[in-house]
GROMACS .gro file of C-alpha atoms in nm:
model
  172
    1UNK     CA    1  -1.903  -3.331  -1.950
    2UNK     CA    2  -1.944  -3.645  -2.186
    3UNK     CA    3  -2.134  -3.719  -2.474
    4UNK     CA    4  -2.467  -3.825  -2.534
    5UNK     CA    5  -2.409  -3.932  -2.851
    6UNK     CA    6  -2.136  -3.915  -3.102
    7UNK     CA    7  -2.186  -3.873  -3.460
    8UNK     CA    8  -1.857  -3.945  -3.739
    9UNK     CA    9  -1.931  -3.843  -4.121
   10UNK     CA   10  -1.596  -4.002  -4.253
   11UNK     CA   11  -1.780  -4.346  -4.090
   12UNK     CA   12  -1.410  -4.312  -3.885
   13UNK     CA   13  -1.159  -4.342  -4.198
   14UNK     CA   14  -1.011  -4.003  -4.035
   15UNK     CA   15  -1.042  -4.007  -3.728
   16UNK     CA   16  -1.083  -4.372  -3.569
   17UNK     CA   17  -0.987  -4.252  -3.226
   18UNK     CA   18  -1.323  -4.127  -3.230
   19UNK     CA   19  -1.493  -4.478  -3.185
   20UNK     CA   20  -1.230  -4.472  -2.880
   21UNK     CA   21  -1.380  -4.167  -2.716
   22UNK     CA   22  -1.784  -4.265  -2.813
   23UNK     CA   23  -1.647  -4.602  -2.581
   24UNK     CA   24  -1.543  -4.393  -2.293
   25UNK     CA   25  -1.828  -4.155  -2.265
   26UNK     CA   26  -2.063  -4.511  -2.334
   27UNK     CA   27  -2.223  -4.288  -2.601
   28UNK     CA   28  -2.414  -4.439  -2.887
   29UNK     CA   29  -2.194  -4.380  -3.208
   30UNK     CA   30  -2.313  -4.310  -3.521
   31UNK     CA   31  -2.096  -4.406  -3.843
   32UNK     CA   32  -2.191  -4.279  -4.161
   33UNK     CA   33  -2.075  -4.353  -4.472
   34UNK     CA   34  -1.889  -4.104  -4.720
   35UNK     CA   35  -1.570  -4.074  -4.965
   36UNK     CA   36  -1.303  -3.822  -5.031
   37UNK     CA   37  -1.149  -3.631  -4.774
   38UNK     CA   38  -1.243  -3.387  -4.510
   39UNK     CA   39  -1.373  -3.059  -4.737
   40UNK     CA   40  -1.458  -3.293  -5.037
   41UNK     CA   41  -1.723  -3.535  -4.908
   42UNK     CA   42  -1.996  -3.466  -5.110
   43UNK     CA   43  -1.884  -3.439  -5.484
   44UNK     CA   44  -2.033  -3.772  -5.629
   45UNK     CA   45  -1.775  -4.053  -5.656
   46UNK     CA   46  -1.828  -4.412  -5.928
   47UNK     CA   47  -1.965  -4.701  -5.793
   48UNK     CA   48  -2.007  -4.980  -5.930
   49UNK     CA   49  -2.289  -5.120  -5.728
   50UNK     CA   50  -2.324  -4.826  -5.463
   51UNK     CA   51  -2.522  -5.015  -5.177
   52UNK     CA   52  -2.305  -5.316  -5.188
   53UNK     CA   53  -2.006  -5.047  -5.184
   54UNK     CA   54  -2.172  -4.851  -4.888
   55UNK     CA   55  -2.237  -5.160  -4.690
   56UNK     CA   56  -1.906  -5.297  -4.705
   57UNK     CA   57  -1.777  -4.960  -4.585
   58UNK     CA   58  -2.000  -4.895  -4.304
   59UNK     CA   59  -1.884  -5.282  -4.219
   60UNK     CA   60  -1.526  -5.187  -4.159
   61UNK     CA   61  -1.656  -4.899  -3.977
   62UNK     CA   62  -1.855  -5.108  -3.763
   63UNK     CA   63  -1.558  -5.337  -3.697
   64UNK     CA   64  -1.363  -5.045  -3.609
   65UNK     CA   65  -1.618  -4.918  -3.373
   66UNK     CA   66  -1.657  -5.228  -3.209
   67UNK     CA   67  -1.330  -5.308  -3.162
   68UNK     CA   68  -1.282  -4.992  -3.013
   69UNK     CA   69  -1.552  -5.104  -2.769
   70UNK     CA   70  -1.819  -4.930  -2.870
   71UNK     CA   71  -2.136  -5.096  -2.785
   72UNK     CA   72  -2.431  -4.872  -2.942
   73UNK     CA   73  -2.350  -4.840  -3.302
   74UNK     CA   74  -2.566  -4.672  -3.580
   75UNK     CA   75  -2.534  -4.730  -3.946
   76UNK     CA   76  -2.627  -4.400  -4.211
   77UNK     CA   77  -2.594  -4.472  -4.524
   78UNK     CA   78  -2.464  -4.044  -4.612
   79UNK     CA   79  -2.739  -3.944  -4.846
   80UNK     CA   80  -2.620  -3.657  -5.026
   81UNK     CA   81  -2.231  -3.748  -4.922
   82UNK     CA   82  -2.029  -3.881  -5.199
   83UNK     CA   83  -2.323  -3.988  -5.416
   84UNK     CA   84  -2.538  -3.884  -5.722
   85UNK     CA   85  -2.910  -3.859  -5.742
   86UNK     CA   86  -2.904  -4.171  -5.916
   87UNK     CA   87  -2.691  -4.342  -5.583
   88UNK     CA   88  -2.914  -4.157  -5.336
   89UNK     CA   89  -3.242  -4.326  -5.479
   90UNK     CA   90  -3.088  -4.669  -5.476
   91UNK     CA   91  -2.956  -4.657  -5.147
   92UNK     CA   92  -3.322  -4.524  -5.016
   93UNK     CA   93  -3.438  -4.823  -5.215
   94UNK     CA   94  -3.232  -5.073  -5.110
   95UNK     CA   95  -3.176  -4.982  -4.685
   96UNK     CA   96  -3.305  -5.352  -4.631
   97UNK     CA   97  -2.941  -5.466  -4.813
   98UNK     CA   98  -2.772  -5.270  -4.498
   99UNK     CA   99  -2.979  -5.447  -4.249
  100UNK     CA  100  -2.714  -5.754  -4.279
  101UNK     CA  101  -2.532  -5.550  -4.043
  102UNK     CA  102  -2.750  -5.612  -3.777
  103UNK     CA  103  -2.717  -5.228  -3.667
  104UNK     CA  104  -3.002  -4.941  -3.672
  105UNK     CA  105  -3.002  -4.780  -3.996
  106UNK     CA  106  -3.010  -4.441  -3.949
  107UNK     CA  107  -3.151  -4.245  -4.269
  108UNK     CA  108  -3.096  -3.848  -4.341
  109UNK     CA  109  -3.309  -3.753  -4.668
  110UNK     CA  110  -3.491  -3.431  -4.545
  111UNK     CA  111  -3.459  -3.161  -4.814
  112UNK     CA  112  -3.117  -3.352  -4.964
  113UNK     CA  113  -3.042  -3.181  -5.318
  114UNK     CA  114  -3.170  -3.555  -5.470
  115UNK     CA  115  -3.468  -3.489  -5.340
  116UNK     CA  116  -3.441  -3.130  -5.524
  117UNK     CA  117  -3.355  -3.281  -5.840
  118UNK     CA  118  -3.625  -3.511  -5.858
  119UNK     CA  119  -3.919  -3.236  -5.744
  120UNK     CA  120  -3.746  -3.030  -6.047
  121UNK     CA  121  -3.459  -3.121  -6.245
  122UNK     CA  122  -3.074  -3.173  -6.157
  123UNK     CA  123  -3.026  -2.823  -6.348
  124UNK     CA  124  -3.350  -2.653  -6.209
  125UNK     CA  125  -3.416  -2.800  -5.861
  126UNK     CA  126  -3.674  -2.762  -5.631
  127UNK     CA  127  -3.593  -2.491  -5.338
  128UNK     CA  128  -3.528  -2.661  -5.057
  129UNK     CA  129  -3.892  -2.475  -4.893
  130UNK     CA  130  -4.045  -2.676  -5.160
  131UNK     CA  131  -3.947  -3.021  -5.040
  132UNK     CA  132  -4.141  -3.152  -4.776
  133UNK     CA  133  -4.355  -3.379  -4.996
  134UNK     CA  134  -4.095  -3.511  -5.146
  135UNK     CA  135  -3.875  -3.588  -4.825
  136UNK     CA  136  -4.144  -3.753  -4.651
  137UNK     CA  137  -4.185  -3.975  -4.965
  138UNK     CA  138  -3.800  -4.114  -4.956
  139UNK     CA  139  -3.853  -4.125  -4.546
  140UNK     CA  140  -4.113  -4.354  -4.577
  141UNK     CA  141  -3.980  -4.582  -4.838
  142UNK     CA  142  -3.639  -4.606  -4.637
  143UNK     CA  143  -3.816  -4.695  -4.360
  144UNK     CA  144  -4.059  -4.943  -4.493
  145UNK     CA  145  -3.715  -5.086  -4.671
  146UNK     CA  146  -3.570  -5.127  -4.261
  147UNK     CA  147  -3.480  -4.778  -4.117
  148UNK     CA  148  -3.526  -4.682  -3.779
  149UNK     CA  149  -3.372  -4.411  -3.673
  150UNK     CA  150  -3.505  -4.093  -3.902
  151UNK     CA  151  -3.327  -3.706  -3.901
  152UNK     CA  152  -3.516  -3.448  -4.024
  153UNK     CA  153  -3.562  -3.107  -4.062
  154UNK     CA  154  -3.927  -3.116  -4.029
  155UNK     CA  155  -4.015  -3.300  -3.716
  156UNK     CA  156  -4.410  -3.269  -3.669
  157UNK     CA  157  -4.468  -3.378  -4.041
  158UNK     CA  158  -4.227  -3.639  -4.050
  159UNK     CA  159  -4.382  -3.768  -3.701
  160UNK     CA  160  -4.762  -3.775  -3.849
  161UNK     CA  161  -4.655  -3.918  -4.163
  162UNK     CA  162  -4.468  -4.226  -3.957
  163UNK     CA  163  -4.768  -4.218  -3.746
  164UNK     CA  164  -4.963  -4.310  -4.031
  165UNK     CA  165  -4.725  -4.575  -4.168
  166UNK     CA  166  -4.709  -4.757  -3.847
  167UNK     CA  167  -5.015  -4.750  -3.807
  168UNK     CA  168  -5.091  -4.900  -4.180
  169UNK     CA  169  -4.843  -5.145  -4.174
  170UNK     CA  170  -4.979  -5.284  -3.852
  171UNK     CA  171  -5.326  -5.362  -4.039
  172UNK     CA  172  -5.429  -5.688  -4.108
   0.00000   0.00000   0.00000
């Protein structure tokens, strides 16, 4: 019985018990951001500066969490949840802005309809078989930009191609 780890995609606006029962089990707890309700989180909402927006909102979620006595908590910004294309690219663009937290940054781009839209168009979008390339692109920009925690879909890609950036980035 327990949890390894527990994972909430309203970033605990629903359900803040949750943080509660991550504490008991001593399981990591992973708070991603989002809007609208339960059956409505990913139609794209306004923002008017969407990483500032996101961070303040994963903030309050990590206050929650920790209050709750959470110890391990994880930060995803919701690619794909709440956000347009446009949204998506910032936030992949501007992770370092959520590092102010001073939580892992969790990042879930892997085959997201942004990445889609920007293989093809928003009206004629890549199929998701088609997106590899594309999702190993945003992967390594978010985690160049501070990421370090990575879910994917494609696992033995995404592994080379961080192989690859480590190593690089570890040059002289």
């Amino acid at each position: 019985a327990g949890a390894d780890i527990v994972n909430d995609v309203t970033g605990l606006r629903h359900q803040p018990e949750m943080a509660e029962v991550a504490a008991e089990a001593d399981a990591p707890l992973v708070v991603m951001h989002s809007a609208g309700e339960p059956g409505d989180l990913t139609r794209p909402r306004d923002y008017d500066d969407v990483t500032a927006q996101v961070r303040d909102a994963l903030a309050q979620s990590v206050e929650t969490a920790a209050q709750a006595g959470v110890e391990q908590i994880v930060i995803d910004p919701g690619f794909g949840f709440g956000k347009s294309n446009e949204d998506n690219l910032r936030l992949i663009n501007e992770v370092d802005e959520l590092l102010t937290l001073n939580r892992p940054v969790l990042v879930g781009i892997s085959r997201k309809s942004t990445i889609g839209a920007t293989l093809g168009t928003p009206e004629d979008p890549a199929p998701v078989g088609d997106r590899l390339h594309g999702s190993l692109g945003a992967t390594a920009v978010a985690v160049m930009r501070g990421a370090t925690i990575v879910r994917t879909h494609d696992v033995a890609p995404t592994v080379k191609m961080l192989k690859v950036l480590s190593t690089t980035l570890r040059q002289p």
